[in-house]
Tab-separated table of C-alpha atoms in Angstrom:
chain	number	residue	atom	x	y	z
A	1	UNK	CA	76.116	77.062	110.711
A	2	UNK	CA	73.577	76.009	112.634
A	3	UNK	CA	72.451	77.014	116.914
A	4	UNK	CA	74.298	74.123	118.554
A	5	UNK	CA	77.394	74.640	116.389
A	6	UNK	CA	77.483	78.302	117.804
A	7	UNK	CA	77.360	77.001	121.411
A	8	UNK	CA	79.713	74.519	120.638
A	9	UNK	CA	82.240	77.229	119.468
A	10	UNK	CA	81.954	79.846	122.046
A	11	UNK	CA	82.626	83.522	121.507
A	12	UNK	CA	83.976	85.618	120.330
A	13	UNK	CA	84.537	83.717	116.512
A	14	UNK	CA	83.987	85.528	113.405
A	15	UNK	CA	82.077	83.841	110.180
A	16	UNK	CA	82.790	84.370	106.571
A	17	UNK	CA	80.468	83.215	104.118
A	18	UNK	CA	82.371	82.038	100.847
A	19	UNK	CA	79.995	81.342	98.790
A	20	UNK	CA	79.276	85.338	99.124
A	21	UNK	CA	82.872	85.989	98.839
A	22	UNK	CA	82.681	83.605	95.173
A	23	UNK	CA	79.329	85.517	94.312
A	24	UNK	CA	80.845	88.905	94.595
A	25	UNK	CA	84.228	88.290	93.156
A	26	UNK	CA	82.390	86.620	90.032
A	27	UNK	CA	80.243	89.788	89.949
A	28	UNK	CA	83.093	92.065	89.818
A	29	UNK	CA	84.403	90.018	87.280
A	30	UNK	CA	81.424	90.414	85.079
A	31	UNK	CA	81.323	94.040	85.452
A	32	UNK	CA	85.021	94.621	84.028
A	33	UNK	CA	86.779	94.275	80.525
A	34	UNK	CA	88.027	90.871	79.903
A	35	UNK	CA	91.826	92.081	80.427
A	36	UNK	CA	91.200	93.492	83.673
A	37	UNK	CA	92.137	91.647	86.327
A	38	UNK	CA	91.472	91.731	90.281
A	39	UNK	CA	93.966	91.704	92.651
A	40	UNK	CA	93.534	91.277	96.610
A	41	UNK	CA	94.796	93.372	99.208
A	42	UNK	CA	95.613	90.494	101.827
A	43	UNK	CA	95.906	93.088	104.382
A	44	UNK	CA	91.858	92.842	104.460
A	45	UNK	CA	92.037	89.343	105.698
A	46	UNK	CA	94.605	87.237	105.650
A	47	UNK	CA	92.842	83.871	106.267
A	48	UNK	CA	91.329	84.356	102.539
A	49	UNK	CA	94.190	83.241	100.890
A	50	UNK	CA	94.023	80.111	100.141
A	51	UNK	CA	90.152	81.028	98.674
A	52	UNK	CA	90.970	83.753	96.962
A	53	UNK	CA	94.417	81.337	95.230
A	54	UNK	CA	91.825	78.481	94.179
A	55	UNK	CA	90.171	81.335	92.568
A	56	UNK	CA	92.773	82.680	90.435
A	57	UNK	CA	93.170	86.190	92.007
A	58	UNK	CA	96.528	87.918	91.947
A	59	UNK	CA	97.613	89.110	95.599
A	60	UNK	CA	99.145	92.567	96.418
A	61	UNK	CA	101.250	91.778	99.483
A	62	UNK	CA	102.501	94.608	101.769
A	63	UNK	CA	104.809	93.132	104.529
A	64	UNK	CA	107.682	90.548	104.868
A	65	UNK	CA	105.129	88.812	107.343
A	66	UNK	CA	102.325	88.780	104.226
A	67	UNK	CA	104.807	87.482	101.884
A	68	UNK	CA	105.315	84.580	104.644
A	69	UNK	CA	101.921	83.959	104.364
A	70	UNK	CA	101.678	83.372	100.568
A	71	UNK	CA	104.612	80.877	101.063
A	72	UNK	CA	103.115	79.233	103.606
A	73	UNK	CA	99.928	78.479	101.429
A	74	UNK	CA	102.131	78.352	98.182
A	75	UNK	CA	100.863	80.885	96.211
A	76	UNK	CA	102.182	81.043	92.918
A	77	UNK	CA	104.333	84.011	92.744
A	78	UNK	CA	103.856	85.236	89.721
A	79	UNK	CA	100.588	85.958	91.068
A	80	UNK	CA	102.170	88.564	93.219
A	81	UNK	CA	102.455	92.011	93.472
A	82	UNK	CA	104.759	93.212	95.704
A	83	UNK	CA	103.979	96.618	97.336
A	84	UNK	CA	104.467	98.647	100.141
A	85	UNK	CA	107.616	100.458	101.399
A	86	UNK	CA	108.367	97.525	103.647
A	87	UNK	CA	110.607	96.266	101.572
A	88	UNK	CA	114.045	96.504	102.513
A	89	UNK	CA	117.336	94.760	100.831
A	90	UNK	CA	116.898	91.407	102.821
A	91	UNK	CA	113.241	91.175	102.183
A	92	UNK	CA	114.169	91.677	98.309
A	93	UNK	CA	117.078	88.929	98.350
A	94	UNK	CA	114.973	86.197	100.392
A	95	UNK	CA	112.211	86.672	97.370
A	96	UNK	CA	114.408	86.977	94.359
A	97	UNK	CA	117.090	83.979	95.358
A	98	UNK	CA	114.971	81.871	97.716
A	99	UNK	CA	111.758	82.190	95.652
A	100	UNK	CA	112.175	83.074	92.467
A	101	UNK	CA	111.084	86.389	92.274
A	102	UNK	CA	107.294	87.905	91.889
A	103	UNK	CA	105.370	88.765	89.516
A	104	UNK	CA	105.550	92.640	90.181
A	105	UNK	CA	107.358	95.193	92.277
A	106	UNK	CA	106.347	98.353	92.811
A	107	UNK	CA	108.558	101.546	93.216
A	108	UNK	CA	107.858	103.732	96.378
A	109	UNK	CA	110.181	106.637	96.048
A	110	UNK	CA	113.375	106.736	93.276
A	111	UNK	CA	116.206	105.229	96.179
A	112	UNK	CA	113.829	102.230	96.344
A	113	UNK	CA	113.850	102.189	92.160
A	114	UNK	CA	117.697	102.225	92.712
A	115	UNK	CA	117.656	99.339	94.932
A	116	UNK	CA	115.353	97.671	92.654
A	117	UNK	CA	117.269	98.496	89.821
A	118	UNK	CA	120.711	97.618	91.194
A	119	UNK	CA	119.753	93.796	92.871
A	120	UNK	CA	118.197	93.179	89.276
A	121	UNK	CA	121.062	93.985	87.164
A	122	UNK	CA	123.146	92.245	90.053
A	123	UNK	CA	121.886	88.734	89.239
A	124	UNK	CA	121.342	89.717	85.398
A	125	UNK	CA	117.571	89.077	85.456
A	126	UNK	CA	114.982	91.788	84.442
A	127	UNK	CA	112.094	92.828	86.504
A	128	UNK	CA	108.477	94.327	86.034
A	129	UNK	CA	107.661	96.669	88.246
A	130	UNK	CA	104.328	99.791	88.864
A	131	UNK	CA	105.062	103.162	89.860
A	132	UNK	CA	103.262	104.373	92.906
A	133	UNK	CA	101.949	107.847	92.136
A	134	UNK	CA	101.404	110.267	95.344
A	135	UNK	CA	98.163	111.176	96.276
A	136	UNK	CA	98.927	114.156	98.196
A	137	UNK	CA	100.417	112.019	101.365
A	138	UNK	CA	103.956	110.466	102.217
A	139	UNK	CA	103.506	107.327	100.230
A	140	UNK	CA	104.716	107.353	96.347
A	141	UNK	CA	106.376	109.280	93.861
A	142	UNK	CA	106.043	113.304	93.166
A	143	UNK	CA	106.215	114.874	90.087
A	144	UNK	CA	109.613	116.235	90.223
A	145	UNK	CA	110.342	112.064	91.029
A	146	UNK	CA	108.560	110.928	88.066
A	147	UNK	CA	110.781	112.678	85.625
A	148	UNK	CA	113.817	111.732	87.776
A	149	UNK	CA	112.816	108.286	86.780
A	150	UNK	CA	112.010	108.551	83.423
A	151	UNK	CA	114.935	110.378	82.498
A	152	UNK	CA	116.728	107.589	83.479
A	153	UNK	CA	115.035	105.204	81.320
A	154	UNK	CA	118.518	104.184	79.027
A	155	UNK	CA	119.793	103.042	82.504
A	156	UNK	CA	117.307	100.408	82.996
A	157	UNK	CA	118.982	97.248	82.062
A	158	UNK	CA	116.981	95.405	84.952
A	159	UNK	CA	113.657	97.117	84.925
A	160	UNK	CA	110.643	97.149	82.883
A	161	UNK	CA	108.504	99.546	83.941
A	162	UNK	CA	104.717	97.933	83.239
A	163	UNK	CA	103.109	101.010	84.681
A	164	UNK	CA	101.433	103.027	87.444
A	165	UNK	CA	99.920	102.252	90.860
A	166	UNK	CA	97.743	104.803	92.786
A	167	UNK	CA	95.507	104.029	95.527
A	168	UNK	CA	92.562	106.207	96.094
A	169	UNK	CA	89.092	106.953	97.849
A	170	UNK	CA	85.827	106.522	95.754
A	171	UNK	CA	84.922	109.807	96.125
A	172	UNK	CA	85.738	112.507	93.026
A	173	UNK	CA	85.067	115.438	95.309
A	174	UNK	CA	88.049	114.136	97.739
A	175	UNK	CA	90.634	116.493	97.274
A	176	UNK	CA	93.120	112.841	97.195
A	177	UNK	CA	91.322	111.639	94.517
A	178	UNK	CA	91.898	114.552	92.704
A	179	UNK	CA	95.549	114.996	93.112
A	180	UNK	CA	95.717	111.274	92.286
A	181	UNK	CA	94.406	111.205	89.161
A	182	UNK	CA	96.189	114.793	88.308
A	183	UNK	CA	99.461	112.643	88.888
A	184	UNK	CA	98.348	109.476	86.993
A	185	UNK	CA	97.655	111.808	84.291
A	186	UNK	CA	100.840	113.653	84.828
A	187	UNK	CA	102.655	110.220	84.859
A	188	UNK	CA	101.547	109.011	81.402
A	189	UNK	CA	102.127	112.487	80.013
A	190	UNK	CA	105.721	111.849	81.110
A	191	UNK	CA	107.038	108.633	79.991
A	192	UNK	CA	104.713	109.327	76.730
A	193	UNK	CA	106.699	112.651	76.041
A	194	UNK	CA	107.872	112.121	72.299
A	195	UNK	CA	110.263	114.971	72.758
A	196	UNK	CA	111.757	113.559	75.598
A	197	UNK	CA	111.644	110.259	74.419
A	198	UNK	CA	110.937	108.964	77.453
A	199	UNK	CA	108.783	106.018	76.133
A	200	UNK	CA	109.390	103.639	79.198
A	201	UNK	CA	106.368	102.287	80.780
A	202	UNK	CA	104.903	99.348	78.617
A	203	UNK	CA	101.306	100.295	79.398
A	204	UNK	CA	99.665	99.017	82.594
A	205	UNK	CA	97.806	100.232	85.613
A	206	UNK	CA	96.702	98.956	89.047
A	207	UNK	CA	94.127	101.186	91.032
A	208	UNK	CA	93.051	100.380	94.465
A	209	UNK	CA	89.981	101.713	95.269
A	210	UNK	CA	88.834	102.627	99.401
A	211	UNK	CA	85.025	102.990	99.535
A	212	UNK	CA	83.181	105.222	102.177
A	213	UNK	CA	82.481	101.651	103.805
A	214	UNK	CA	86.515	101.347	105.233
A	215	UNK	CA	86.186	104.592	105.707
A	216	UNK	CA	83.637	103.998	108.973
A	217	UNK	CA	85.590	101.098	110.064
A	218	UNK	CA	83.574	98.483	108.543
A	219	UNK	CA	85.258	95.395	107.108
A	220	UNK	CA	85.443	95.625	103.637
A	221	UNK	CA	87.219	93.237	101.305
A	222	UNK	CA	89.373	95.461	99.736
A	223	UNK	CA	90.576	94.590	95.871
A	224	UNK	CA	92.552	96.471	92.809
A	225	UNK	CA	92.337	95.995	88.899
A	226	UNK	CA	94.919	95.324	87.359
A	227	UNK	CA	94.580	96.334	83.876
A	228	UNK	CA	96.423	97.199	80.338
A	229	UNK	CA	96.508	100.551	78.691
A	230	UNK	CA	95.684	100.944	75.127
A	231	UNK	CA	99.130	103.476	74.171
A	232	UNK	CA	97.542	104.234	70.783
């Protein structure tokens, strides 16, 4: 973009370069296991969609008006993970009978794996969904939770459970980060307990990852992996 383009535009205007955007996603690529996949928190900035679908990134979509978004640009939605706790029955309906369903739901707290459960088993069609661990705030699933769930595991005729979700600050010294990964740890110990038998997540996690950047209020593009779990 050149002077006279500027003046022709007038301010304020923002400018993303996508060529950077292609650079750095194929960078992050290169750094990772071949099965480990990004996923983009629209949330950062919306207007990337369409990019960051010609690229073949999955989305992780928080909000009835972000889902409207990846219709509007007709996202494929199996390349979608549905999170949040803004996700109430109508919201759920409108994706599973208008659109097909997604390719992943995650659970925010056991009522909204009941809901889940229930409107799956309702239209006898089976689900994949991520438990979201706490990290010490309001959002996700406690311990006490965890085993709720996973106790429950002969009454999932709707649900697969692929795995955990956590979202945490890069920082190991951050007392979040810590109680996050105590609870991803506790998670796996859980629905890997051979004397409980509760063998019910099929091996899969998705990590999103805050740097000091967002932090400061900078704009950062913020993504997850979204990666298998050897069991063995």
């Amino acid at each position: 973009m050149n002077e006279v383009e500027v003046r022709n535009i007038g301010t304020p205007f923002y400018v993303f370069d996508i060529d950077v955007l292609k650079k750095r996603i194929n960078y992050l690529k290169s750094m990772m296991p071949s099965n480990v996949e990004l996923c983009y928190a629209m949330k950062a900035n919306p207007f990337l969609v369409p990019v960051m679908s010609r690229l073949g990134m999955r989305f992780e979509v928080c909000s009835p008006g972000e889902f409207a978004i990846c219709e509007r640009e007709k996202v494929n939605m199996k390349d979608i993970v549905l999170s949040g706790v803004n996700k109430e029955r109508a919201d759920i309906e409108h994706v599973m009978d208008d659109c097909g369903g997604v390719g992943i739901y995650t659970v925010e707290s056991v009522r909204h794996f009941q809901l889940l459960a229930s409107m799956a088993e309702k239209r006898s069609t089976v689900i994949h969904v991520l438990l979201r661990v706490t990290s010490g705030n309001q959002f996700g699933i406690n311990e006490r939770q965890i085993y709720e769930i996973a106790d429950r595991k002969d009454e999932l005729k709707g649900i697969i459970i692929e795995g955990i979700q956590c979202q945490i600050r890069v920082d190991s010294a951050c007392a979040e980060s810590q109680q996050c990964c105590k609870m991803m740890h506790l998670t796996w110990l859980c629905c890997f307990d051979n004397q409980r038998n509760c063998g019910v997540l099929s091996g899969a996690y998705q990590i999103g990852f805050q740097c000091s950047h967002c932090q400061q209020g900078r704009n950062c593009q913020m993504f997850l992996v979204y990666a298998p779990v050897c069991q063995n």
